[in-house]
Amino acid sequence: MIKDFKAGGKICQALLVRVQKIGASSNGGVFARGLLEDNSGKIPFICFKEVGVDRLREAEGPMPFMIAGSVDVGKFQSEINNLQVVVQRVSNLMPEDDVSNLLPRGNFDIEEYKVRLANLIKSVRVPSIRTLLENIFSGDFYEKFAANPAGMRMHHAYIGGLLQHTVDVTSLALAMAVQIGDVDKDLVIAGGLLHDIGKVREMSSQVGFPYTDDGRFLGHITITVMMVRDAAAKLGIPEVKMQRLEHILISHHGDTDKGSPIACSTKEAFIVHYADELNAIMNQFATHEGKNPWEYNRMTSRFLHHEKP
């Protein structure tokens, strides 16, 4: 496990590889650098072996490989630690290789969150909207939803992360709706629970959480609206309610420059958007690694302070 790596040690194990740069070295050779990961942590790597670099060059996104090399003190202090792996060999995995340690897991109770999700659905008063939620969160889709991450790297990037993020966003949005008043709480609950369901088709829960063709061609917002429209087609949801719900889903990133096709324009849409954004930011504190309380965070583009009060 990466957390057990010590300077001077030798390794040969299955690791998730994220290539960040491939280029020419100063002596005329080639190099590849990036991160190695398992569910105990991550560590920078550098590889100067041409065969290994060529294999990494073919990787489309994060991929698992059998990595052999040595653990050394890095030339520069990284945001993770001062160690790096000098990779000597990169091999494809065999079917019998154990990759269970490459799937990151969050520090939360999945079964508890399933109960919380069910209770949120039961609290919806409009029968047609409640039935919509019950129909969507069922069967094979529900099993995939409960296992999927909410992101590849940015937030809730671990098994069950989509379930945790969805329930926490909805709970936070509902609390804000109660405090603000004069808000359609059914729409807030439905919008919170449904806002990211397209991620089940956008990315896989396999090692590395790779994007699917649907994810690259359509994106999770488009997929989400398509799924909700299909599920709602025969339920007789009032047209105004459906329009407002779709607006929440389409605008949940807040503004067009953040990826939403249209900006928020209703109370319910703003509430779900800010609950979504705040929960994603708070998750950055839950996944802190390293001893330094100050850590640069790529999602927020700033240093975050992680020292507990």
Coordinates of C-alpha atoms in Angstrom, one line a residue:
M1 CA 0.0 0.0 0.0
I2 CA 1.2 3.5 -0.8
K3 CA 0.9 4.7 2.7
D4 CA 3.5 2.2 3.7
F5 CA 6.1 3.3 1.1
K6 CA 9.5 4.2 2.6
A7 CA 12.5 5.9 1.0
G8 CA 14.9 3.2 -0.3
G9 CA 12.2 0.6 -0.7
K10 CA 11.4 -1.5 -3.8
I11 CA 7.9 -2.0 -5.0
C12 CA 6.1 -4.3 -7.5
Q13 CA 2.4 -4.1 -7.3
A14 CA -0.8 -3.1 -9.1
L15 CA -1.4 0.7 -8.9
L16 CA -3.6 3.2 -10.6
V17 CA -1.5 5.5 -12.9
R18 CA -2.4 9.1 -13.8
V19 CA 0.0 10.4 -16.4
Q20 CA 0.4 14.2 -16.2
K21 CA 3.2 14.8 -18.7
I22 CA 5.3 12.9 -21.3
G23 CA 8.2 14.7 -22.9
A24 CA 11.9 14.7 -23.8
S25 CA 14.5 14.6 -21.1
S26 CA 17.7 16.7 -21.1
N27 CA 19.9 13.8 -22.2
G28 CA 17.8 13.2 -25.3
G29 CA 15.7 10.4 -23.9
V30 CA 12.0 10.4 -22.9
F31 CA 10.2 10.6 -19.6
A32 CA 6.8 10.3 -18.1
R33 CA 5.6 11.7 -14.8
G34 CA 2.4 11.7 -12.8
L35 CA 0.7 10.1 -9.9
L36 CA 0.4 6.5 -8.6
E37 CA -2.6 5.8 -6.5
D38 CA -4.4 3.1 -4.4
N39 CA -7.1 3.5 -1.8
S40 CA -4.5 4.3 0.9
G41 CA -3.1 7.4 -0.9
K42 CA -1.1 8.7 -3.8
I43 CA 2.6 9.4 -4.7
P44 CA 4.4 11.1 -7.6
F45 CA 6.3 9.0 -10.1
I46 CA 8.9 9.5 -12.8
C47 CA 9.8 7.0 -15.5
F48 CA 12.7 7.3 -17.9
K49 CA 12.5 3.8 -19.4
E50 CA 11.4 4.1 -23.1
V51 CA 9.4 0.9 -23.1
G52 CA 7.5 2.1 -19.9
V53 CA 6.9 5.6 -21.3
D54 CA 5.6 4.1 -24.6
R55 CA 3.1 2.0 -22.6
L56 CA 2.0 4.9 -20.5
R57 CA 1.6 7.1 -23.7
E58 CA -1.1 4.7 -24.9
A59 CA -3.1 5.0 -21.7
E60 CA -6.4 6.9 -22.2
G61 CA -7.1 8.5 -18.8
P62 CA -6.3 6.8 -15.5
M63 CA -5.4 3.2 -15.9
P64 CA -4.2 0.3 -13.6
F65 CA -0.8 -1.2 -14.3
M66 CA 1.7 -3.4 -12.5
I67 CA 4.4 -1.0 -11.5
A68 CA 7.9 -2.0 -10.5
G69 CA 10.5 0.5 -9.2
S70 CA 12.1 2.1 -6.2
V71 CA 10.9 4.7 -3.7
D72 CA 13.2 7.7 -3.5
V73 CA 13.3 11.2 -2.0
G74 CA 11.8 13.5 -4.6
K75 CA 13.8 16.4 -6.1
F76 CA 11.1 18.8 -5.1
Q77 CA 8.7 18.8 -2.1
S78 CA 5.3 17.9 -3.5
E79 CA 1.9 18.8 -2.1
I80 CA 1.6 15.2 -1.0
N81 CA 4.9 14.3 0.5
N82 CA 8.6 14.3 -0.3
L83 CA 8.8 10.8 -1.8
Q84 CA 8.5 9.7 -5.4
V85 CA 8.6 6.4 -7.2
V86 CA 11.3 5.9 -9.9
V87 CA 9.5 3.5 -12.2
Q88 CA 11.6 0.8 -13.8
R89 CA 8.9 -1.4 -15.4
V90 CA 5.3 -0.9 -16.5
S91 CA 3.3 -4.1 -17.2
N92 CA -0.3 -4.7 -18.1
L93 CA -2.4 -6.4 -15.4
M94 CA -3.3 -10.1 -15.6
P95 CA -6.9 -11.3 -15.0
E96 CA -5.8 -12.9 -11.7
D97 CA -4.2 -9.7 -10.3
D98 CA -6.1 -8.2 -7.3
V99 CA -7.2 -4.6 -8.0
S100 CA -9.6 -4.2 -5.0
N101 CA -7.1 -1.8 -3.3
L102 CA -7.3 0.5 -6.3
L103 CA -11.0 1.5 -5.7
P104 CA -11.0 4.4 -3.3
R105 CA -13.7 4.3 -0.6
G106 CA -15.2 7.1 1.5
N107 CA -15.4 7.3 5.2
F108 CA -19.2 6.9 5.5
D109 CA -21.9 4.2 6.0
I110 CA -23.4 3.4 2.6
E111 CA -26.4 1.5 4.2
E112 CA -27.2 4.6 6.4
Y113 CA -27.2 6.8 3.3
K114 CA -29.5 4.4 1.5
V115 CA -32.0 4.8 4.3
R116 CA -31.7 8.5 4.3
L117 CA -32.3 8.5 0.5
A118 CA -35.5 6.5 1.0
N119 CA -36.8 8.8 3.7
L120 CA -36.2 11.9 1.5
I121 CA -38.3 10.3 -1.2
K122 CA -41.1 9.4 1.2
S123 CA -41.2 13.0 2.4
V124 CA -42.3 14.3 -1.1
R125 CA -46.0 15.2 -0.9
V126 CA -46.9 15.4 -4.6
P127 CA -47.7 11.7 -5.5
S128 CA -46.6 11.9 -9.1
I129 CA -43.2 13.4 -8.2
R130 CA -42.8 10.8 -5.4
T131 CA -43.6 8.1 -7.9
L132 CA -41.0 9.5 -10.3
L133 CA -38.3 9.3 -7.7
E134 CA -39.4 5.8 -6.6
N135 CA -39.3 4.6 -10.2
I136 CA -35.9 6.1 -10.9
F137 CA -34.2 5.0 -7.7
S138 CA -35.0 1.3 -8.2
G139 CA -33.7 -1.9 -9.8
D140 CA -30.4 -2.1 -11.7
F141 CA -30.0 1.7 -12.0
Y142 CA -30.2 2.1 -8.2
E143 CA -27.5 -0.5 -7.6
K144 CA -25.2 1.3 -10.0
F145 CA -26.1 4.7 -8.5
A146 CA -25.3 3.5 -5.0
A147 CA -21.8 2.3 -6.1
N148 CA -20.8 5.1 -8.5
P149 CA -18.4 8.0 -7.6
A150 CA -19.6 11.6 -8.0
G151 CA -16.5 12.6 -9.9
M152 CA -13.3 11.2 -11.3
R153 CA -11.1 13.4 -9.1
M154 CA -12.7 16.7 -8.1
H155 CA -15.1 15.6 -5.3
H156 CA -16.6 12.5 -3.8
A157 CA -14.3 10.5 -6.1
Y158 CA -14.8 7.1 -4.4
I159 CA -17.2 4.2 -4.3
G160 CA -20.6 5.3 -3.2
G161 CA -19.6 9.0 -3.5
L162 CA -22.6 9.8 -5.8
L163 CA -25.0 8.4 -3.2
Q164 CA -23.3 10.4 -0.4
H165 CA -23.1 13.6 -2.4
T166 CA -26.8 13.3 -3.5
V167 CA -28.2 12.7 -0.1
D168 CA -26.1 15.5 1.5
V169 CA -26.9 18.0 -1.2
T170 CA -30.6 17.3 -0.8
S171 CA -30.5 17.5 3.0
L172 CA -28.6 20.8 2.9
A173 CA -30.9 22.2 0.2
L174 CA -34.0 21.2 2.2
A175 CA -32.6 22.9 5.3
M176 CA -32.1 26.1 3.3
A177 CA -35.5 25.9 1.8
V178 CA -37.1 25.6 5.3
Q179 CA -35.1 28.6 6.5
I180 CA -35.8 30.8 3.5
G181 CA -39.5 30.0 3.3
D182 CA -42.0 30.3 0.4
V183 CA -40.1 27.6 -1.5
D184 CA -41.5 24.4 -3.2
K185 CA -39.8 21.9 -1.0
D186 CA -41.0 19.0 -3.2
L187 CA -39.1 20.5 -6.2
V188 CA -36.0 21.1 -4.0
I189 CA -36.0 17.5 -2.9
A190 CA -36.6 16.1 -6.4
G191 CA -34.0 18.5 -7.9
G192 CA -31.4 17.6 -5.2
L193 CA -31.9 13.8 -5.6
L194 CA -32.0 13.9 -9.4
H195 CA -29.4 16.6 -10.2
D196 CA -26.5 14.1 -10.8
I197 CA -28.2 10.9 -11.8
G198 CA -26.7 11.2 -15.3
K199 CA -23.3 10.5 -13.8
V200 CA -24.2 6.8 -13.6
R201 CA -24.0 6.8 -17.4
E202 CA -21.3 9.5 -17.6
M203 CA -18.6 7.6 -15.8
S204 CA -17.9 4.0 -14.7
S205 CA -17.3 2.7 -11.2
Q206 CA -14.4 0.6 -12.6
V207 CA -10.8 1.2 -11.6
G208 CA -9.9 4.8 -12.5
F209 CA -13.6 5.9 -12.8
P210 CA -13.2 6.4 -16.6
Y211 CA -15.6 8.4 -18.7
T212 CA -18.0 6.5 -21.0
D213 CA -18.8 7.4 -24.6
D214 CA -22.1 8.9 -23.3
G215 CA -20.2 11.0 -20.8
R216 CA -17.9 12.4 -23.4
F217 CA -20.6 13.0 -26.1
L218 CA -23.4 14.2 -23.9
G219 CA -22.3 15.0 -20.3
H220 CA -24.2 14.3 -17.2
I221 CA -26.6 17.3 -17.3
T222 CA -27.9 16.3 -20.7
I223 CA -28.1 12.6 -19.7
T224 CA -29.9 13.5 -16.5
V225 CA -32.7 15.5 -18.2
M226 CA -33.2 12.8 -20.8
M227 CA -33.5 10.2 -18.1
V228 CA -36.0 12.2 -16.1
R229 CA -38.1 13.0 -19.1
D230 CA -38.3 9.4 -20.1
A231 CA -39.2 8.3 -16.5
A232 CA -41.8 11.1 -16.2
A233 CA -43.5 10.6 -19.6
K234 CA -46.4 8.5 -18.3
L235 CA -46.8 9.8 -14.8
G236 CA -49.0 12.9 -15.4
I237 CA -46.7 15.4 -13.6
P238 CA -48.1 18.9 -14.1
E239 CA -46.4 20.7 -16.9
V240 CA -45.4 23.7 -14.7
K241 CA -43.9 21.3 -12.1
M242 CA -41.9 19.4 -14.7
Q243 CA -40.6 22.6 -16.3
R244 CA -39.4 23.9 -13.0
L245 CA -37.8 20.6 -12.1
E246 CA -36.0 20.4 -15.4
H247 CA -34.8 24.0 -14.9
I248 CA -33.2 23.0 -11.6
L249 CA -31.4 20.1 -13.3
I250 CA -30.2 22.1 -16.3
S251 CA -29.0 25.0 -14.2
H252 CA -27.5 23.2 -11.2
H253 CA -24.0 24.3 -12.0
G254 CA -25.2 27.9 -11.5
D255 CA -24.0 29.7 -14.6
T256 CA -23.2 29.0 -18.2
D257 CA -19.5 29.5 -17.6
K258 CA -19.6 26.7 -15.1
G259 CA -21.1 24.2 -17.5
S260 CA -24.8 24.7 -17.2
P261 CA -26.7 25.4 -20.4
I262 CA -28.7 28.1 -18.6
A263 CA -28.3 30.0 -15.4
C264 CA -30.4 29.7 -12.3
S265 CA -33.6 31.8 -12.3
T266 CA -35.8 30.3 -9.5
K267 CA -35.5 30.1 -5.8
E268 CA -35.4 26.3 -6.0
A269 CA -32.7 26.3 -8.6
F270 CA -30.5 28.6 -6.7
I271 CA -30.9 26.6 -3.5
V272 CA -30.0 23.3 -5.2
H273 CA -27.0 24.9 -7.0
Y274 CA -25.5 26.4 -3.8
A275 CA -26.1 23.2 -1.8
D276 CA -24.4 21.3 -4.6
E277 CA -21.4 23.7 -4.8
L278 CA -21.0 23.9 -1.0
N279 CA -21.1 20.1 -0.5
A280 CA -18.5 19.6 -3.2
I281 CA -16.2 22.2 -1.5
M282 CA -16.7 20.7 1.9
N283 CA -15.7 17.3 0.5
Q284 CA -12.2 18.8 -0.2
F285 CA -11.6 19.0 3.5
A286 CA -12.7 15.4 4.0
T287 CA -10.1 14.0 1.5
H288 CA -7.0 15.9 2.8
E289 CA -3.7 14.0 2.7
G290 CA -0.3 14.9 4.0
K291 CA 1.0 16.5 7.2
N292 CA 1.0 20.1 6.1
P293 CA -2.3 21.8 7.2
W294 CA -2.1 24.1 4.1
E295 CA -2.7 22.3 0.8
Y296 CA -3.3 23.7 -2.6
N297 CA -6.7 22.6 -3.9
R298 CA -7.2 22.5 -7.7
M299 CA -11.0 22.5 -7.5
T300 CA -11.1 25.8 -5.6
S301 CA -7.9 27.2 -7.0
R302 CA -6.6 28.2 -3.6
F303 CA -4.8 26.9 -0.5
L304 CA -7.1 25.4 2.0
H305 CA -6.3 25.1 5.7
H306 CA -7.1 21.6 7.1
E307 CA -6.0 21.9 10.7
K308 CA -8.8 21.0 13.1
P309 CA -9.8 23.6 15.6

